[in-house]
C-alpha cells in the first residue's frame, strides 16, 4: 500500500447508488446532519471507549476519487456519468464534531456528528463505521485489561490472530488505552508505539539444546532479555538461565500451564538465586478475566493477543450512522428539521445533539446529558464534543499520546462501579434534555 492510497472505495455500493439517486432527485445538496452512536454497550459492559478518530481523519484526508477509482466505477457500471463527474471533484466541505479519542461513551452518546450536504456526508458512512466499530471494540476490551492488570505492564501481541492491517490498528488502540508496548513493528513505525519482543519456541527448538538457545539469545540481546522457559521443563530452564545470566537476567516468560502456580514456583527459584529484579512475564490466551485472576500471583507483566484483537469476544460495538436532521430545500440558511427512524428495535432520536458529562463535587461522573442544542457552560459539567473538521479542513489531529492521556483521565472520572468486570448496567445513565424550546 502506497502513502498516497485512496480510501474512497472502502465503502458499500449502496452509498454511491443513494448518491446517484439523490443527484437525480435534487435532494443531494440539502444540508444534513448524520450522527454516529451506540444504542447499547456490548455484553453488559459498563462503559465504552472512543477510538479510531485519528485513523478516521486520515481516511477522510485520503477520501478522493482518483482516475483509477473512477475508471473502476465506470467499467463496473456502479454509477452513471453524472455521478462520476460529481465524484471526480469530491471534497468534504462540511463540519464534523466528535468525542475526543480515548474518552468514554455510553448508550446514546453522539460520538460523531457530521454536518454537510447529503451527498458529501452519506458516502462517509461505511468508512466511519468500519474504523470506529473496530477500534472502539478493541479499546473497550483493552481498557478493561489495563484495569485488571493494575500497575503491571501489558504487551500487545495479537498480530498473528487477525488481518494484517487490523493488527496495526489494534496495536495503536491498545497503546491508547494504556498498554505499554506492541510486538507489531508497523504500529511502531506509523504511530510511534513502543515495540517489544524476544523469541518464540521455534528459536529454542532450532538449537541442539535449550542451553545453546539461551546462550545465543543472551549473546545477541544482552542479559536484560527475557528467556522463554516453558519449551520443555520450566524449573530446569530457569536454573539454566540463571547459570548463564546470573541475577542480571532481565526476565523469563511463561506461555502455558497453570500460570499462577508456575509463576509462584519460578519466583521462588529466582529469589533463591538472588535474582530479585528478574521479571516474570506471562502470555497465552489471556483476557481481562484471566488477568484479574492472576492479580495475586507473582507476575510482573502480561502479553495479550487473541482476546485483544477480537475485542475479548465483542469484535464490534454496533455503532450506527444515522441521518438525524435535514433541510427541506437547498437554499443557504434553510433551517434544519429533525428526522428519525421509527423501526421496531432500531429507533433513532432526531435533531443535532450536544453532550456534557455531569460531575459531582469530587469530580466523579454522575450522568451523560445529551441536549438538542449547544448548552451554555455550567459548573460541574464537562463538554464532550470537540471540533474535528471545520469547513472541510481537518482541525482535530492530535498526537496519540494526547488521546492516551485523555483516556486515563476519563477513566479516573468514572464511578468505582465502572471498574467491575462482571456484567452490569452502564456506569452512568444517559439523559436526553431539551434546550431549544425553553
Short mmCIF file of C-alpha atoms in Angstrom, two decimals:
data_model
loop_
_atom_site.label_atom_id
_atom_site.label_comp_id
_atom_site.label_asym_id
_atom_site.label_seq_id
_atom_site.Cartn_x
_atom_site.Cartn_y
_atom_site.Cartn_z
CA UNK A 1 0.00 0.00 0.00
CA UNK A 2 1.50 3.35 -1.03
CA UNK A 3 1.40 6.53 1.03
CA UNK A 4 -0.94 8.21 -1.49
CA UNK A 5 -3.60 5.49 -1.50
CA UNK A 6 -7.26 6.46 -1.80
CA UNK A 7 -9.76 5.38 0.85
CA UNK A 8 -12.79 6.13 -1.36
CA UNK A 9 -13.56 2.51 -2.23
CA UNK A 10 -13.54 1.36 1.40
CA UNK A 11 -17.29 1.68 1.24
CA UNK A 12 -20.52 -0.11 0.39
CA UNK A 13 -22.01 0.14 -3.08
CA UNK A 14 -25.30 1.49 -1.82
CA UNK A 15 -23.62 4.68 -0.60
CA UNK A 16 -22.91 5.56 -4.24
CA UNK A 17 -26.24 4.36 -5.60
CA UNK A 18 -28.01 6.53 -3.00
CA UNK A 19 -25.83 9.41 -4.13
CA UNK A 20 -26.77 8.86 -7.78
CA UNK A 21 -30.49 8.78 -6.97
CA UNK A 22 -30.23 11.87 -4.77
CA UNK A 23 -28.43 13.77 -7.52
CA UNK A 24 -31.30 12.83 -9.83
CA UNK A 25 -33.97 13.99 -7.35
CA UNK A 26 -32.18 17.20 -6.47
CA UNK A 27 -32.06 16.35 -2.75
CA UNK A 28 -28.32 15.55 -2.78
CA UNK A 29 -27.43 19.16 -1.97
CA UNK A 30 -29.71 19.55 1.03
CA UNK A 31 -27.85 20.31 4.26
CA UNK A 32 -27.97 17.36 6.66
CA UNK A 33 -26.66 16.10 9.98
CA UNK A 34 -25.60 12.48 10.45
CA UNK A 35 -24.77 11.11 13.89
CA UNK A 36 -22.87 8.03 14.99
CA UNK A 37 -23.89 6.41 18.27
CA UNK A 38 -24.47 3.09 20.02
CA UNK A 39 -27.89 2.03 21.25
CA UNK A 40 -26.31 -0.13 23.96
CA UNK A 41 -22.97 -1.34 25.29
CA UNK A 42 -21.94 -4.88 24.34
CA UNK A 43 -22.19 -7.82 26.71
CA UNK A 44 -23.22 -5.87 29.79
CA UNK A 45 -20.09 -3.73 29.84
CA UNK A 46 -20.20 -0.60 31.95
CA UNK A 47 -18.59 1.89 29.55
CA UNK A 48 -17.27 2.12 26.01
CA UNK A 49 -14.12 3.83 24.75
CA UNK A 50 -13.95 6.08 21.69
CA UNK A 51 -11.10 5.04 19.42
CA UNK A 52 -10.31 5.40 15.73
CA UNK A 53 -10.67 9.19 15.47
CA UNK A 54 -7.13 9.72 14.24
CA UNK A 55 -7.48 6.92 11.70
CA UNK A 56 -10.83 8.28 10.52
CA UNK A 57 -9.40 11.75 9.94
CA UNK A 58 -6.54 10.23 7.96
CA UNK A 59 -9.05 8.22 5.88
CA UNK A 60 -11.09 11.39 5.30
CA UNK A 61 -7.97 13.16 4.10
CA UNK A 62 -7.48 10.33 1.56
CA UNK A 63 -11.14 10.10 0.54
CA UNK A 64 -10.59 11.15 -3.08
CA UNK A 65 -11.89 9.60 -6.30
CA UNK A 66 -8.75 9.46 -8.42
CA UNK A 67 -8.55 8.32 -12.04
CA UNK A 68 -8.06 4.66 -11.21
CA UNK A 69 -11.03 4.69 -8.80
CA UNK A 70 -13.29 6.46 -11.28
CA UNK A 71 -12.26 4.07 -14.07
CA UNK A 72 -13.25 1.11 -11.90
CA UNK A 73 -16.64 2.65 -11.09
CA UNK A 74 -17.23 3.38 -14.77
CA UNK A 75 -16.10 -0.02 -16.07
CA UNK A 76 -18.18 -1.87 -13.45
CA UNK A 77 -21.17 0.39 -14.17
CA UNK A 78 -21.59 1.19 -10.49
CA UNK A 79 -22.87 4.73 -11.13
CA UNK A 80 -23.74 6.88 -14.14
CA UNK A 81 -21.67 9.57 -15.86
CA UNK A 82 -23.23 12.47 -13.96
CA UNK A 83 -22.34 10.84 -10.67
CA UNK A 84 -18.81 10.10 -11.86
CA UNK A 85 -18.32 13.77 -12.71
CA UNK A 86 -19.54 14.76 -9.26
CA UNK A 87 -17.24 12.26 -7.56
CA UNK A 88 -14.22 13.47 -9.54
CA UNK A 89 -14.40 16.77 -7.67
CA UNK A 90 -15.36 15.31 -4.28
CA UNK A 91 -14.11 17.10 -1.21
CA UNK A 92 -15.88 17.11 2.12
CA UNK A 93 -16.62 20.78 2.85
CA UNK A 94 -18.73 20.46 5.99
CA UNK A 95 -18.16 20.30 9.72
CA UNK A 96 -17.51 17.30 11.95
CA UNK A 97 -17.70 17.25 15.73
CA UNK A 98 -16.95 14.27 17.92
CA UNK A 99 -15.92 12.93 21.29
CA UNK A 100 -12.21 13.18 21.94
CA UNK A 101 -10.38 9.98 21.12
CA UNK A 102 -9.84 7.99 24.31
CA UNK A 103 -12.90 9.44 26.07
CA UNK A 104 -15.53 7.08 27.41
CA UNK A 105 -19.01 6.88 25.91
CA UNK A 106 -22.40 5.45 26.86
CA UNK A 107 -25.63 4.42 25.09
CA UNK A 108 -26.89 7.34 23.03
CA UNK A 109 -23.67 9.35 23.21
CA UNK A 110 -23.32 11.34 19.94
CA UNK A 111 -19.80 10.08 19.33
CA UNK A 112 -19.59 11.71 15.88
CA UNK A 113 -21.72 14.44 14.28
CA UNK A 114 -21.26 15.09 10.55
CA UNK A 115 -22.86 18.21 9.06
CA UNK A 116 -22.74 18.87 5.32
CA UNK A 117 -24.74 18.19 2.21
CA UNK A 118 -26.39 14.80 1.98
CA UNK A 119 -24.17 13.90 -0.97
CA UNK A 120 -20.86 14.63 0.73
CA UNK A 121 -21.89 13.20 4.12
CA UNK A 122 -23.70 9.97 3.27
CA UNK A 123 -20.74 8.45 1.44
CA UNK A 124 -18.65 8.67 4.64
CA UNK A 125 -20.95 6.26 6.49
CA UNK A 126 -19.18 2.99 5.78
CA UNK A 127 -15.62 4.22 6.28
CA UNK A 128 -16.57 5.89 9.59
CA UNK A 129 -18.38 2.83 10.93
CA UNK A 130 -15.69 0.44 9.71
CA UNK A 131 -12.96 2.30 11.59
CA UNK A 132 -14.85 3.22 14.75
CA UNK A 133 -16.64 -0.11 15.23
CA UNK A 134 -13.34 -1.97 15.07
CA UNK A 135 -11.23 0.41 17.12
CA UNK A 136 -13.90 1.07 19.79
CA UNK A 137 -14.29 -2.71 20.25
CA UNK A 138 -10.55 -3.14 20.73
CA UNK A 139 -10.39 -0.11 23.03
CA UNK A 140 -13.29 -1.24 25.20
CA UNK A 141 -11.55 -4.60 25.75
CA UNK A 142 -8.06 -3.12 26.16
CA UNK A 143 -9.23 -0.64 28.79
CA UNK A 144 -10.70 -3.43 30.90
CA UNK A 145 -7.46 -5.40 30.59
CA UNK A 146 -5.42 -2.42 31.77
CA UNK A 147 -7.78 -2.04 34.74
CA UNK A 148 -7.41 -5.73 35.59
CA UNK A 149 -3.62 -5.52 35.33
CA UNK A 150 -3.34 -2.65 37.78
CA UNK A 151 0.19 -1.24 37.68
CA UNK A 152 1.61 -4.21 35.79
CA UNK A 153 2.50 -3.50 32.14
CA UNK A 154 0.81 -5.19 29.18
CA UNK A 155 2.32 -6.04 25.80
CA UNK A 156 0.00 -6.23 22.77
CA UNK A 157 0.97 -9.28 20.70
CA UNK A 158 -2.05 -10.24 18.62
CA UNK A 159 -0.78 -9.63 15.08
CA UNK A 160 -0.90 -13.30 14.11
CA UNK A 161 -4.53 -13.59 15.19
CA UNK A 162 -6.15 -11.05 12.89
CA UNK A 163 -5.99 -9.39 9.44
CA UNK A 164 -2.68 -7.64 8.89
CA UNK A 165 -3.87 -4.02 8.87
CA UNK A 166 -6.38 -4.69 11.64
CA UNK A 167 -3.37 -5.80 13.68
CA UNK A 168 -1.79 -2.38 13.23
CA UNK A 169 -4.99 -0.61 14.26
CA UNK A 170 -5.35 -2.91 17.29
CA UNK A 171 -1.80 -2.17 18.42
CA UNK A 172 -2.42 1.58 18.13
CA UNK A 173 -5.66 1.30 20.08
CA UNK A 174 -4.19 -0.89 22.81
CA UNK A 175 -1.45 1.68 23.41
CA UNK A 176 -4.08 4.44 23.52
CA UNK A 177 -5.81 2.55 26.35
CA UNK A 178 -2.69 2.02 28.46
CA UNK A 179 -0.80 -0.96 27.04
CA UNK A 180 2.92 -0.28 27.34
CA UNK A 181 4.11 -1.75 24.04
CA UNK A 182 3.31 -3.90 20.99
CA UNK A 183 5.04 -6.63 19.05
CA UNK A 184 3.86 -5.02 15.77
CA UNK A 185 6.61 -3.08 14.01
CA UNK A 186 4.23 -1.35 11.58
CA UNK A 187 2.43 0.21 14.53
CA UNK A 188 5.77 1.33 15.87
CA UNK A 189 6.68 2.89 12.53
CA UNK A 190 3.32 4.57 11.81
CA UNK A 191 2.25 5.65 15.28
CA UNK A 192 5.34 5.61 17.47
CA UNK A 193 4.03 2.81 19.70
CA UNK A 194 6.95 1.29 21.68
CA UNK A 195 7.79 -2.21 20.43
CA UNK A 196 8.93 -5.29 22.33
CA UNK A 197 9.75 -8.92 21.61
CA UNK A 198 12.41 -11.57 22.08
CA UNK A 199 11.87 -15.15 20.91
CA UNK A 200 9.38 -17.95 20.34
CA UNK A 201 9.54 -21.68 20.98
CA UNK A 202 10.82 -22.18 17.44
CA UNK A 203 14.06 -20.45 18.40
CA UNK A 204 14.65 -22.93 21.22
CA UNK A 205 13.75 -25.91 19.04
CA UNK A 206 16.10 -24.72 16.30
CA UNK A 207 19.14 -25.23 18.51
CA UNK A 208 20.65 -28.53 19.62
CA UNK A 209 19.60 -27.89 23.20
CA UNK A 210 17.98 -25.27 25.39
CA UNK A 211 21.28 -24.10 26.85
CA UNK A 212 22.63 -23.32 23.41
CA UNK A 213 19.47 -21.38 22.55
CA UNK A 214 19.69 -19.33 25.75
CA UNK A 215 23.39 -18.65 25.23
CA UNK A 216 22.72 -17.41 21.70
CA UNK A 217 19.88 -15.11 22.78
CA UNK A 218 21.87 -13.67 25.68
CA UNK A 219 24.87 -13.06 23.44
CA UNK A 220 22.73 -11.34 20.80
CA UNK A 221 20.35 -9.34 23.04
CA UNK A 222 22.17 -8.98 26.34
CA UNK A 223 21.37 -10.16 29.84
CA UNK A 224 18.36 -7.82 30.03
CA UNK A 225 16.42 -10.01 27.61
CA UNK A 226 13.53 -12.29 28.63
CA UNK A 227 14.02 -16.02 28.05
CA UNK A 228 11.11 -18.31 27.17
CA UNK A 229 11.36 -21.09 29.75
CA UNK A 230 8.43 -23.44 29.12
CA UNK A 231 9.50 -25.29 25.95
CA UNK A 232 10.46 -28.37 27.97
CA UNK A 233 10.86 -28.34 31.76
CA UNK A 234 10.32 -24.95 33.38
CA UNK A 235 12.38 -25.45 36.54
CA UNK A 236 15.35 -26.81 34.62
CA UNK A 237 15.13 -23.97 32.11
CA UNK A 238 15.08 -21.31 34.85
CA UNK A 239 18.13 -22.84 36.54
CA UNK A 240 19.92 -22.94 33.20
CA UNK A 241 19.04 -19.31 32.52
CA UNK A 242 20.39 -18.27 35.92
CA UNK A 243 23.61 -20.21 35.40
CA UNK A 244 24.16 -18.32 32.14
CA UNK A 245 22.99 -14.83 33.05
CA UNK A 246 23.07 -14.73 36.82
CA UNK A 247 20.88 -12.34 38.81
CA UNK A 248 21.16 -9.77 36.00
CA UNK A 249 18.74 -11.82 33.88
CA UNK A 250 16.07 -9.40 32.67
CA UNK A 251 13.11 -11.73 32.63
CA UNK A 252 11.53 -15.09 31.94
CA UNK A 253 8.35 -15.74 30.01
CA UNK A 254 5.72 -18.38 30.74
CA UNK A 255 3.28 -19.27 27.97
CA UNK A 256 1.43 -22.39 29.13
CA UNK A 257 0.12 -24.45 32.01
CA UNK A 258 -1.21 -23.18 35.32
CA UNK A 259 0.33 -19.72 35.10
CA UNK A 260 -0.33 -18.71 38.71
CA UNK A 261 1.13 -21.87 40.21
CA UNK A 262 4.09 -21.92 37.82
CA UNK A 263 4.84 -18.24 38.39
CA UNK A 264 4.96 -18.80 42.16
CA UNK A 265 7.40 -21.66 41.74
CA UNK A 266 9.57 -19.67 39.33
CA UNK A 267 9.59 -16.64 41.64
CA UNK A 268 10.85 -18.82 44.45
CA UNK A 269 13.63 -20.18 42.25
CA UNK A 270 14.66 -16.70 41.14
CA UNK A 271 14.70 -15.35 44.66
CA UNK A 272 16.76 -18.31 45.88
CA UNK A 273 19.40 -17.22 43.34
CA UNK A 274 19.08 -13.55 44.38
CA UNK A 275 17.57 -12.67 41.01
CA UNK A 276 15.10 -10.37 42.76
CA UNK A 277 14.80 -8.00 39.80
CA UNK A 278 14.22 -10.67 37.17
CA UNK A 279 10.70 -10.14 35.81
CA UNK A 280 8.14 -12.87 35.17
CA UNK A 281 6.00 -12.20 32.09
CA UNK A 282 3.04 -14.46 31.32
CA UNK A 283 1.32 -14.98 27.98
CA UNK A 284 -1.09 -17.50 26.48
CA UNK A 285 -4.73 -16.73 25.64
CA UNK A 286 -5.15 -14.11 28.37
CA UNK A 287 -8.22 -11.90 28.62
CA UNK A 288 -9.33 -9.43 31.31
CA UNK A 289 -10.74 -12.21 33.48
CA UNK A 290 -7.56 -14.29 33.35
CA UNK A 291 -5.50 -11.18 34.07
CA UNK A 292 -7.69 -10.35 37.06
CA UNK A 293 -7.35 -13.94 38.33
CA UNK A 294 -3.55 -13.54 38.26
CA UNK A 295 -3.64 -10.40 40.41
CA UNK A 296 -2.26 -12.21 43.48
CA UNK A 297 0.33 -14.20 41.50
CA UNK A 298 3.99 -13.02 41.42
CA UNK A 299 3.66 -11.80 37.85
CA UNK A 300 5.37 -8.64 36.56
CA UNK A 301 3.69 -8.25 33.17
CA UNK A 302 1.30 -9.75 30.64
CA UNK A 303 1.33 -10.39 26.92
CA UNK A 304 -2.13 -10.36 25.33
CA UNK A 305 -3.00 -11.50 21.82
CA UNK A 306 -6.18 -13.16 20.62
CA UNK A 307 -8.57 -11.67 23.16
CA UNK A 308 -7.31 -8.16 22.50
CA UNK A 309 -7.58 -8.19 18.69
CA UNK A 310 -11.06 -9.77 18.81
CA UNK A 311 -12.46 -7.30 21.35
CA UNK A 312 -12.44 -10.03 24.00
CA UNK A 313 -15.44 -11.72 22.42
CA UNK A 314 -17.07 -8.50 21.17
CA UNK A 315 -15.43 -7.67 17.82
CA UNK A 316 -17.83 -4.78 17.15
CA UNK A 317 -19.66 -2.28 19.35
CA UNK A 318 -22.60 -1.94 16.92
CA UNK A 319 -22.26 1.77 16.26
CA UNK A 320 -24.70 3.18 13.71
CA UNK A 321 -24.56 6.29 11.49
CA UNK A 322 -28.00 7.85 11.12
CA UNK A 323 -29.50 10.90 9.45
CA UNK A 324 -30.96 12.98 12.29
CA UNK A 325 -31.66 16.34 10.61
CA UNK A 326 -32.10 17.76 7.11
CA UNK A 327 -33.16 20.96 5.37
CA UNK A 328 -36.30 20.99 3.24
CA UNK A 329 -34.58 22.85 0.44
CA UNK A 330 -31.12 23.61 -0.87
CA UNK A 331 -31.12 27.37 -0.38
CA UNK A 332 -28.47 28.69 2.05
CA UNK A 333 -29.84 29.29 5.50
CA UNK A 334 -32.74 26.84 5.17
CA UNK A 335 -33.31 25.63 8.72
CA UNK A 336 -32.65 22.03 9.68
CA UNK A 337 -35.56 19.84 10.74
CA UNK A 338 -35.21 16.73 12.95
CA UNK A 339 -35.80 13.35 11.28
CA UNK A 340 -35.80 9.93 12.94
CA UNK A 341 -36.36 6.23 12.30
CA UNK A 342 -39.26 4.52 14.00
CA UNK A 343 -38.23 0.95 13.17
CA UNK A 344 -39.09 -1.60 15.85
CA UNK A 345 -35.99 -2.23 17.94
CA UNK A 346 -33.93 0.29 15.96
CA UNK A 347 -35.30 3.74 16.72
CA UNK A 348 -33.24 6.92 16.48
CA UNK A 349 -33.64 10.37 18.03
CA UNK A 350 -33.99 13.25 15.62
CA UNK A 351 -32.06 16.51 15.73
CA UNK A 352 -28.47 17.69 16.11
CA UNK A 353 -27.16 16.91 19.59
CA UNK A 354 -24.58 18.15 22.06
CA UNK A 355 -23.43 16.40 25.20
CA UNK A 356 -21.79 17.02 28.56
CA UNK A 357 -20.73 14.77 31.41
CA UNK A 358 -22.08 15.91 34.75
CA UNK A 359 -19.79 15.56 37.75
CA UNK A 360 -20.27 15.72 41.48
CA UNK A 361 -18.23 17.91 43.84
CA UNK A 362 -15.48 15.27 43.92
CA UNK A 363 -15.16 15.22 40.13
CA UNK A 364 -16.86 11.84 39.72
CA UNK A 365 -19.18 11.44 36.74
CA UNK A 366 -22.87 11.13 37.60
CA UNK A 367 -24.59 11.28 34.19
CA UNK A 368 -24.17 11.70 30.44
CA UNK A 369 -26.50 14.51 29.36
CA UNK A 370 -27.43 14.92 25.68
CA UNK A 371 -29.07 18.19 24.59
CA UNK A 372 -30.86 19.17 21.40
CA UNK A 373 -28.93 22.48 21.22
CA UNK A 374 -25.49 23.62 22.26
CA UNK A 375 -25.72 24.16 26.03
CA UNK A 376 -24.42 27.12 27.95
CA UNK A 377 -21.36 26.40 30.10
CA UNK A 378 -22.36 25.10 33.51
CA UNK A 379 -20.37 24.23 36.61
CA UNK A 380 -19.57 20.58 37.18
CA UNK A 381 -20.32 19.67 33.56
CA UNK A 382 -17.58 18.74 31.10
CA UNK A 383 -18.34 19.36 27.39
CA UNK A 384 -17.69 16.22 25.36
CA UNK A 385 -17.84 17.38 21.73
CA UNK A 386 -14.73 18.79 20.08
CA UNK A 387 -14.42 20.11 16.53
CA UNK A 388 -12.64 17.68 14.22
CA UNK A 389 -13.32 19.27 10.81
CA UNK A 390 -14.23 22.91 10.14
CA UNK A 391 -15.46 23.89 6.68
CA UNK A 392 -13.79 20.83 5.20
CA UNK A 393 -10.45 21.50 6.92
CA UNK A 394 -9.22 18.87 9.36
CA UNK A 395 -8.53 20.63 12.65
CA UNK A 396 -8.77 17.74 15.13
CA UNK A 397 -5.45 15.99 14.55
CA UNK A 398 -3.54 15.31 17.76
CA UNK A 399 -0.65 13.14 18.97
CA UNK A 400 -1.59 9.63 20.04
CA UNK A 401 -0.17 10.34 23.49
CA UNK A 402 -2.79 13.09 23.96
CA UNK A 403 -5.57 10.55 23.37
CA UNK A 404 -3.81 8.12 25.73
CA UNK A 405 -3.78 10.77 28.47
CA UNK A 406 -7.43 11.65 27.78
CA UNK A 407 -8.45 8.03 28.26
CA UNK A 408 -6.65 7.79 31.59
CA UNK A 409 -8.38 10.98 32.78
CA UNK A 410 -11.79 9.87 31.53
CA UNK A 411 -11.49 6.50 33.26
CA UNK A 412 -10.48 8.10 36.56
CA UNK A 413 -13.58 10.28 36.31
CA UNK A 414 -15.99 7.33 36.28
CA UNK A 415 -17.52 5.88 39.46
CA UNK A 416 -15.93 2.82 41.03
CA UNK A 417 -18.60 0.53 39.56
CA UNK A 418 -17.04 1.09 36.12
CA UNK A 419 -14.03 -1.00 37.21
CA UNK A 420 -16.07 -4.15 37.75
CA UNK A 421 -15.56 -6.99 35.27
CA UNK A 422 -18.96 -8.54 35.87
CA UNK A 423 -21.94 -7.81 33.62
CA UNK A 424 -23.97 -4.82 34.67
CA UNK A 425 -25.66 -1.59 33.71
CA UNK A 426 -23.71 1.37 32.27
CA UNK A 427 -21.64 3.09 34.95
CA UNK A 428 -23.65 6.30 34.50
CA UNK A 429 -27.08 6.91 32.94
CA UNK A 430 -27.69 8.88 29.74
CA UNK A 431 -30.29 11.66 29.97
CA UNK A 432 -31.79 13.45 26.97
CA UNK A 433 -32.82 17.02 27.72
CA UNK A 434 -34.29 19.80 25.59
CA UNK A 435 -32.78 23.26 25.49
CA UNK A 436 -34.03 24.62 22.16
CA UNK A 437 -37.64 25.10 23.29
CA UNK A 438 -37.05 26.52 26.75
#
